[in-house]
Coordinates of C-alpha atoms and ligand atoms in Angstrom, one line a residue:
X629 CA 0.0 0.0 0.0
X630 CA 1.1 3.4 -0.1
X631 CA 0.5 5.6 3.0
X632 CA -0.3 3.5 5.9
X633 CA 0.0 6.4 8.7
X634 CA -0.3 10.3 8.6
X635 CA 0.4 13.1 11.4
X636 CA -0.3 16.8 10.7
X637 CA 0.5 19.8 13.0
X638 CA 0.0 23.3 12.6
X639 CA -1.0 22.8 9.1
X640 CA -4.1 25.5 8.1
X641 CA -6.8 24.6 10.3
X642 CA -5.6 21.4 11.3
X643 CA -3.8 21.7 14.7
X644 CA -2.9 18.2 15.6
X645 CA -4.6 15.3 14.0
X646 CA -3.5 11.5 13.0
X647 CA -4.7 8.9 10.6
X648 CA -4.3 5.2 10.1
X649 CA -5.3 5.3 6.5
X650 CA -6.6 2.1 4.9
X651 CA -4.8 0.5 2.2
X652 CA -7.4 0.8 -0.5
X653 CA -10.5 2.9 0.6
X654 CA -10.6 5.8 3.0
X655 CA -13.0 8.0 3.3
X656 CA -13.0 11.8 5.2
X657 CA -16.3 13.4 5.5
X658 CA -17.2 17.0 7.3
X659 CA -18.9 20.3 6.9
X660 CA -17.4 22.9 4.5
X661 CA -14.1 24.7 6.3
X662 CA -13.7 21.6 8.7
X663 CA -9.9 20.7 6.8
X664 CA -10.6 18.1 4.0
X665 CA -8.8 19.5 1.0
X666 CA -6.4 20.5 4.1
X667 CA -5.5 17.0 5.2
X668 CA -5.1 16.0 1.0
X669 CA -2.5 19.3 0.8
X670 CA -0.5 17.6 3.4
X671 CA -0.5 14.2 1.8
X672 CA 0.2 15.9 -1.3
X673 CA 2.8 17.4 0.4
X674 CA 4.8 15.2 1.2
X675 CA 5.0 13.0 -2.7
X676 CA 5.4 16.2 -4.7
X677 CA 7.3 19.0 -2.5
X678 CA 4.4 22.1 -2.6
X679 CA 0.8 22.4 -2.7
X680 CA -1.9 22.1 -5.2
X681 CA -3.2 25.3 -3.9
X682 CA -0.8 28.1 -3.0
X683 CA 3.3 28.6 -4.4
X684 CA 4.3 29.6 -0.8
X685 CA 4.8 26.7 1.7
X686 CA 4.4 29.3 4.5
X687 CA 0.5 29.9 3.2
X688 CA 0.2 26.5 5.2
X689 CA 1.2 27.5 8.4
X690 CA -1.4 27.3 11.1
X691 CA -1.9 30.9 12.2
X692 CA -0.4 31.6 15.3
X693 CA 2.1 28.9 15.6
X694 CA 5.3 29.3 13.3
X695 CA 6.0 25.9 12.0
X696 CA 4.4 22.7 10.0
X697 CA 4.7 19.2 10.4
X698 CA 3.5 16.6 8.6
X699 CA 4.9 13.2 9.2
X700 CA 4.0 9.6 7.7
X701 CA 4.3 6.1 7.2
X702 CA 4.4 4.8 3.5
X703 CA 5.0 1.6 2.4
X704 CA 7.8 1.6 -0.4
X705 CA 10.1 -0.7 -2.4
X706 CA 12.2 -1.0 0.8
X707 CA 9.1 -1.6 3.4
X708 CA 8.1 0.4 6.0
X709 CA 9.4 3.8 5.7
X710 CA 9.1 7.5 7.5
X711 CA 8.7 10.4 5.6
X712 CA 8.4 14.0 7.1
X713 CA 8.5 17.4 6.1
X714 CA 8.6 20.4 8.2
X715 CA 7.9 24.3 7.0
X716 CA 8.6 26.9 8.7
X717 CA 8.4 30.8 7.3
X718 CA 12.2 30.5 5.6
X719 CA 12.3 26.8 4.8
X720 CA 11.1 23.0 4.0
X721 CA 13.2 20.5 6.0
X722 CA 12.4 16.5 4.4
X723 CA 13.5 13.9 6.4
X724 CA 13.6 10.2 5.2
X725 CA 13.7 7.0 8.3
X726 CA 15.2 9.8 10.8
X727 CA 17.7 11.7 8.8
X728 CA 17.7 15.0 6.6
X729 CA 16.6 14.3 3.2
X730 CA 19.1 15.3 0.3
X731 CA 15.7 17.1 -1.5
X732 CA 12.3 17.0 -1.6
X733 CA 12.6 14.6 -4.7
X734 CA 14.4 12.2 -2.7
X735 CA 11.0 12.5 -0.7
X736 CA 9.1 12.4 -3.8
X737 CA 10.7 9.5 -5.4
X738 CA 9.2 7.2 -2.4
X739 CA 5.7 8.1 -2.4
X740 CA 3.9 8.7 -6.0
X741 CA 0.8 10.9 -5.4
X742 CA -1.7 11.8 -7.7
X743 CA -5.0 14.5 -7.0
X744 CA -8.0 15.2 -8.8
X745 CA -10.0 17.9 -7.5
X746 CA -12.4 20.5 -8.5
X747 CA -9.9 22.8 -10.2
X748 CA -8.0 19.8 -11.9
X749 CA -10.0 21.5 -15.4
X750 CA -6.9 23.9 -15.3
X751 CA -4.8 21.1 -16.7
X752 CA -6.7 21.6 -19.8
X753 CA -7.6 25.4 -19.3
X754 CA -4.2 27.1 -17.8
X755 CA -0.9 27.9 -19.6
X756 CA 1.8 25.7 -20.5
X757 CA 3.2 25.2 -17.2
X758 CA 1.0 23.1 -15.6
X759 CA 0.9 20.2 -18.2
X760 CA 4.7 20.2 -18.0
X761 CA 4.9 19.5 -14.7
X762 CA 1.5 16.5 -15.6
X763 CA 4.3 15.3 -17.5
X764 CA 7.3 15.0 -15.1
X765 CA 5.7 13.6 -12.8
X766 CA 5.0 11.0 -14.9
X767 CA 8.5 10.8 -16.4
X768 CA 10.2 11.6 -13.1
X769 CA 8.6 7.8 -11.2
X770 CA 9.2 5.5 -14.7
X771 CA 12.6 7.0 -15.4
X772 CA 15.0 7.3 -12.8
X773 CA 18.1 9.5 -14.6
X774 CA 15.2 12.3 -15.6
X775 CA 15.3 13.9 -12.2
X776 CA 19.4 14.2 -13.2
X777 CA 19.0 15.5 -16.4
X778 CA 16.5 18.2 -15.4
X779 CA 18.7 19.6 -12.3
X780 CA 21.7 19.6 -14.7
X781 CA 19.5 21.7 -17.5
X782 CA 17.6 24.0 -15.0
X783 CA 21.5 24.6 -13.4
X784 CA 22.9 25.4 -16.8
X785 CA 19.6 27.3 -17.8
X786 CA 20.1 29.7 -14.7
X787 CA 23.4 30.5 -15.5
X788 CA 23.1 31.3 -19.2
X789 CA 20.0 33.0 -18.0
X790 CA 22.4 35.3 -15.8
X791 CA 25.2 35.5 -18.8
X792 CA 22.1 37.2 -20.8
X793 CA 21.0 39.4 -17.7
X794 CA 24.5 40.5 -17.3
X795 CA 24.9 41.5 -21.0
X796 CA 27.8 39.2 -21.2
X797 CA 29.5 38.2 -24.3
X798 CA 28.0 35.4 -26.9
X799 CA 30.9 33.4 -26.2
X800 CA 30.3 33.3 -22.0
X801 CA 26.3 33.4 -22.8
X802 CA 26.9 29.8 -25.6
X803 CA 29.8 28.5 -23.1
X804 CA 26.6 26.6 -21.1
X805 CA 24.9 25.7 -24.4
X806 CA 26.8 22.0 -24.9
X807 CA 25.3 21.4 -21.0
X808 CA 21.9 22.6 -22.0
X809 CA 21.9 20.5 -25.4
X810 CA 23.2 17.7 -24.1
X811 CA 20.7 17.7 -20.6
X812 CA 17.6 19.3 -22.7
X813 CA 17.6 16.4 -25.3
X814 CA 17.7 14.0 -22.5
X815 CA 14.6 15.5 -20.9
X816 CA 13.2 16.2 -24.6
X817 CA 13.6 12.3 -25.3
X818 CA 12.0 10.8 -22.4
X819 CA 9.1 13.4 -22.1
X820 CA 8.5 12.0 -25.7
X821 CA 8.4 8.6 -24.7
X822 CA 6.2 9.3 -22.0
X823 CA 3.8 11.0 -24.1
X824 CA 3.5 8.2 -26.4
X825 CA 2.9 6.0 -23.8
X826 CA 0.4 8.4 -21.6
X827 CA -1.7 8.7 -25.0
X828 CA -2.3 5.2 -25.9
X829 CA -3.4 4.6 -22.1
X830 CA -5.8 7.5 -22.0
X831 CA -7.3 6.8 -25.4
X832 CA -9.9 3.9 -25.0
X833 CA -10.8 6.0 -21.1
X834 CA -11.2 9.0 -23.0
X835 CA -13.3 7.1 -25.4
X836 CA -15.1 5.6 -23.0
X837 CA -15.9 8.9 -20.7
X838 CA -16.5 11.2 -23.2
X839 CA -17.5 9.5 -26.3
X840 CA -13.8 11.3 -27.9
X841 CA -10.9 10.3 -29.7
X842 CA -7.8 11.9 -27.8
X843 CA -4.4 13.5 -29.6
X844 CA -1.5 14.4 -27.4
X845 CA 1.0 15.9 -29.1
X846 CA 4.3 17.0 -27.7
X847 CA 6.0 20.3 -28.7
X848 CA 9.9 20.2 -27.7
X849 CA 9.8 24.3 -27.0
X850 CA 11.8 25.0 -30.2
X851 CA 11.1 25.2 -34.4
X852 CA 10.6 21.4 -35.4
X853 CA 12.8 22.0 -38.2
X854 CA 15.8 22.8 -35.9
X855 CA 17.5 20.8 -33.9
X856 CA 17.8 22.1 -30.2
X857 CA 21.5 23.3 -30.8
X858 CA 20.4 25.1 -34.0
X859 CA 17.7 27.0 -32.2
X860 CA 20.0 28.3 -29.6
X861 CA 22.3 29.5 -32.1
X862 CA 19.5 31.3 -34.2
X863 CA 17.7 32.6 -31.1
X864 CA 20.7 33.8 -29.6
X865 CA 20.8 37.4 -30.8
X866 CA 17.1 38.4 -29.4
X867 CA 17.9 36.4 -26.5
X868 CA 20.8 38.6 -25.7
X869 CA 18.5 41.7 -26.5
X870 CA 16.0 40.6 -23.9
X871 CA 17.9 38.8 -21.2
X872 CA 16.3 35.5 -21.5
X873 CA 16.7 32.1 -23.5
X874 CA 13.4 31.5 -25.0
X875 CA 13.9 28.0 -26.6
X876 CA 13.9 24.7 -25.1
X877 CA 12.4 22.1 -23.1
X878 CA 11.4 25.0 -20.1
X879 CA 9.5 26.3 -23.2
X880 CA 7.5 22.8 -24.0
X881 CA 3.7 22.3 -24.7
X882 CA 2.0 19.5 -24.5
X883 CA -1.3 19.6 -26.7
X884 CA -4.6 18.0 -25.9
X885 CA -6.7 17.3 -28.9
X886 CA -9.6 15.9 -29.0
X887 CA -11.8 14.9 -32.0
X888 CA -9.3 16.8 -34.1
X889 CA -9.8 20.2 -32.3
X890 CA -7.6 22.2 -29.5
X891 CA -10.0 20.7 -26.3
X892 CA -9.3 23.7 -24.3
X893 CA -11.6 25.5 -27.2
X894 CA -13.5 22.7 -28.0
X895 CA -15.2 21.1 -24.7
X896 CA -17.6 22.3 -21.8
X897 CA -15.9 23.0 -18.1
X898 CA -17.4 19.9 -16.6
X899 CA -15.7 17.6 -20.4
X900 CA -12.4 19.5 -19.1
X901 CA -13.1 18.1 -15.7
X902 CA -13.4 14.2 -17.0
X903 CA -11.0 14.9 -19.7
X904 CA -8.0 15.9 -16.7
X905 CA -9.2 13.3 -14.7
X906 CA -8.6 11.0 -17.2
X907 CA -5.5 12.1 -18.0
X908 CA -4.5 11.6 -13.9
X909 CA -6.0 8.2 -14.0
X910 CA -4.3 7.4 -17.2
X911 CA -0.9 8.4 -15.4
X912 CA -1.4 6.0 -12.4
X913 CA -2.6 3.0 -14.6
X914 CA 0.9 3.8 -16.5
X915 CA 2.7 4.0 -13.0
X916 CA 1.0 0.5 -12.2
X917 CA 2.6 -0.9 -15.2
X918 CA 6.3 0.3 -14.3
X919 CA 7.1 0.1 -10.1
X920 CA 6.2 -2.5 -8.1
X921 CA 4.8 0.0 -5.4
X922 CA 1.6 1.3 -5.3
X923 CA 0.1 4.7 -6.0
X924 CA -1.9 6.7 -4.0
X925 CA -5.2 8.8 -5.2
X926 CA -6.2 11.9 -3.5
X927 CA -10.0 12.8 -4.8
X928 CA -11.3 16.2 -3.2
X929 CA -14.8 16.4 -3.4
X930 CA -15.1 13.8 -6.3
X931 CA -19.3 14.3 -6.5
X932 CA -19.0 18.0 -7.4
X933 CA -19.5 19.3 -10.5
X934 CA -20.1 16.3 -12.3
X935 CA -23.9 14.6 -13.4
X936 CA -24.7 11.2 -12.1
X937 CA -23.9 9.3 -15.0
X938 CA -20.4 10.7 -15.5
X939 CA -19.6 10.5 -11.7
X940 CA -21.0 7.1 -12.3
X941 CA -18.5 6.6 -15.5
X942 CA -15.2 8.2 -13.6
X943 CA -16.1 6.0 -10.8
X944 CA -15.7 2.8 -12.7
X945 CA -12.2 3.9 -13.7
X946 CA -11.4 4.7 -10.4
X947 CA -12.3 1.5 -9.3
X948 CA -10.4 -0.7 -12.1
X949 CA -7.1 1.5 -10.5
X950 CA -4.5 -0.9 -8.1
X951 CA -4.2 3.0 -6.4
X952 CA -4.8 3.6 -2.7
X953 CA -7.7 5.6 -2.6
X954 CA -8.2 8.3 0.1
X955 CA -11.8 10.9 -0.8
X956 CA -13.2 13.9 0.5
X957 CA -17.1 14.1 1.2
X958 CA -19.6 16.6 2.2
X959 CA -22.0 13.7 2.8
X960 CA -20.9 11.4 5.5
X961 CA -23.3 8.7 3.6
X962 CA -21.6 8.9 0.1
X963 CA -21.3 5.4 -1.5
X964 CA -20.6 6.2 -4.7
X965 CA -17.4 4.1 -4.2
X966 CA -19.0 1.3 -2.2
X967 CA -17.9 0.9 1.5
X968 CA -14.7 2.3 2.7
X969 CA -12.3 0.2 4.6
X970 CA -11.9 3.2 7.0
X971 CA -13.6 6.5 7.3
X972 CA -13.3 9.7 9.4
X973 CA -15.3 12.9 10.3
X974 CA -13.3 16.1 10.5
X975 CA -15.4 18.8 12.6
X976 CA -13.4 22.6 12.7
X977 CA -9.9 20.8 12.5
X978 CA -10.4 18.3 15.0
X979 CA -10.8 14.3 13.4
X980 CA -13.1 11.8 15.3
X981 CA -12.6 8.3 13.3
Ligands
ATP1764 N1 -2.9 29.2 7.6 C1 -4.1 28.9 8.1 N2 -4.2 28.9 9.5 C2 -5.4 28.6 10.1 N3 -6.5 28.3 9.3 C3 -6.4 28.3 8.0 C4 -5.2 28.6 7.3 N4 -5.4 28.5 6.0 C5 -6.7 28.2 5.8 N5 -7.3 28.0 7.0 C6 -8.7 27.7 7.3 O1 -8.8 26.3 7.2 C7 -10.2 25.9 7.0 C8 -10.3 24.6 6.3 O2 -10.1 24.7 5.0 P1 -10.3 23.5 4.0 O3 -10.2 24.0 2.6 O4 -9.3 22.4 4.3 O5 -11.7 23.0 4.3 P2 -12.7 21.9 3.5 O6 -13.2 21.0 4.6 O7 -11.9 21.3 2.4 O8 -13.9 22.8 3.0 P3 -14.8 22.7 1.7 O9 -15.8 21.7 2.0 O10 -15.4 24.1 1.7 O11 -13.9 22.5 0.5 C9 -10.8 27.1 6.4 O12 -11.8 27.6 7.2 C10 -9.7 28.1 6.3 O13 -10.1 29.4 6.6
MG1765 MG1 -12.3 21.5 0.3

């Protein structure tokens, strides 16, 4: 299973509470602004590094205390394992079985976590930047030298960045272009493959939800008829006129198509809604194909938004998943996922199982 015990402290509303979660099914009911989508932040926390809600870690500080904790207990490749993670105003502290963490991927690379909640239409609404990251994630847990690859390119991309900002010259700006070639192809390639691979997965669910036929096409963030190395070189003069590098794999798109048109034109807010969560659950049936642990689901709020019959449709998938599910509920009665293995009531912060 994948998280088997969770502690938060001083996290939003949540002061102290703790939570044996069951290894398939747990359900967490309570009123509106008693800390559900809290208690998912801090599990999402802790496999991805930040929030799904807010860019500043320090947002998630209870008020009036000046530091969060959220520990847990996942079961990983190696067994039983501890995970933590500690925020306070400056910093994030990870801490893997008792000692310092060397990053937050370290942390990540042991617990894959994946969310759908009711804003997850932005995968398919917002810029760029979001299906990137959709994408790393993926690539990050099936291939381990990615992670590598994308410190070395977003090292040298800082750097040339800073040989732009300082108006050096275009030999010190195209001294870090070999690194950046040679670490942005890397990334290029296996973002490619995972792409491939993501698309014929989500095809037949896509099919299946929406009654569409699904194009992902990747766009490496550079002129298809150039070769990274090429762009760089072309690029190079307005790059030094506006103190950026503009081409490359921190430039990618990936494209969602659907029955031939751009689906962030094409489909309703509440098709966006199954089309993202397709594209999540497509991702963890992937994941289940390539690492012997398992994945764990976060669903916020799963019943809003959608009509019966699609709820009914996503919850089929959902339950064809090897994922650990854990769901948020308004409605301490919900079924719509058949009976939890444990459940808990959350009442101003405070959890009663
Ligand atoms: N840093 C913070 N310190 C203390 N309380 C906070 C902090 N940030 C948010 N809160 C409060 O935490 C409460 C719980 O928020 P949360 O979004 O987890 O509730 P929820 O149960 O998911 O509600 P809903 O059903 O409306 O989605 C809110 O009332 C919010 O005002
Ligand atoms: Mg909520």
């Amino acid at each position: 299973m994948g998280l088997r015990r969770l502690q938060v402290t001083n996290l939003r509303c949540l002061r102290a509470i703790e939570l044996q979660a069951d290894p398939h099914y747990t359900l967490i009911s309570g009123a509106n602004g008693s800390g559900k989508t809290s208690v998912l932040e801090a599990i999402y926390f802790l496999g991805r590094g930040r929030s799904f809600r807010t860019h500043r870690p320090a947002r998630l500080i209870r008020s009036g205390s000046d530091r969060f904790i959220i520990f847990a207990e996942v079961e990983s490749q190696q067994g039983h394992l501890a995970l933590g993670i500690e925020g306070d105003a400056e910093r994030l502290r990870a801490r893997i079985a008792g000692r310092d963490a060397a990053s937050l991927a370290e942390l990540a690379s042991h617990f894959p976590v994946q969310i759908i909640d009711p804003d997850i239409h932005q995968l398919i609404e917002l810029g760029p930047a979001v299906r990137r990251r959709l994408i790393d994630w993926g690539v990050f847990h099936v291939e381990p030298s990615f992670l590598l690859a994308w410190q070395r390119y977003r090292q040298a991309l800082a750097q040339r960045n800073s040989a732009l900002r300082q108006r050096l010259s275009a030999n010190l700006v195209g001294a870090w272009d070999p690194e950046l070639v040679r670490s942005g192809e890397e990334i290029h390639d296996a973002r490619l493959r995972y792409v491939a691979r993501l698309e014929t997965i989500a095809q037949p669910l896509i099919e299946r939800l929406l009654g569409m036929h699904l194009e992902l096409r990747y766009r490496s963030g550079w002129p298809a008829e150039l070769t990274f190395e090429e762009a760089l070189r072309m690029q190079l003069g307005s790059d030094r006129e506006r103190g950026v590098t503009q081409v490359g794999p921190h430039r990618a798109e990936l494209v969602v198509q659907v029955d031939g048109a751009l689906a962030r034109e094409h489909v309703s807010r509440g098709q966006q809604k199954l089309l993202a969560a397709a594209l999540a659950i497509a991702q963890l049936k992937l994941l289940e194909l390539e690492i012997p642990e398992q994945p764990t689901l976060l669903l916020d709020d799963p019943a809003a938004e959608l009509d019966s019959e699609h709820l009914a449709a996503l919850i089929r998938e959902l339950r064809a998943l090897r994922a650990q599910l854990i769901v948020t509920t308004l409605d301490p009665a919900f079924k719509a996922l058949g009976e939890p293995g444990r459940r808990f009531s959350l009442h101003h912060g405070e959890i009663r199982p």
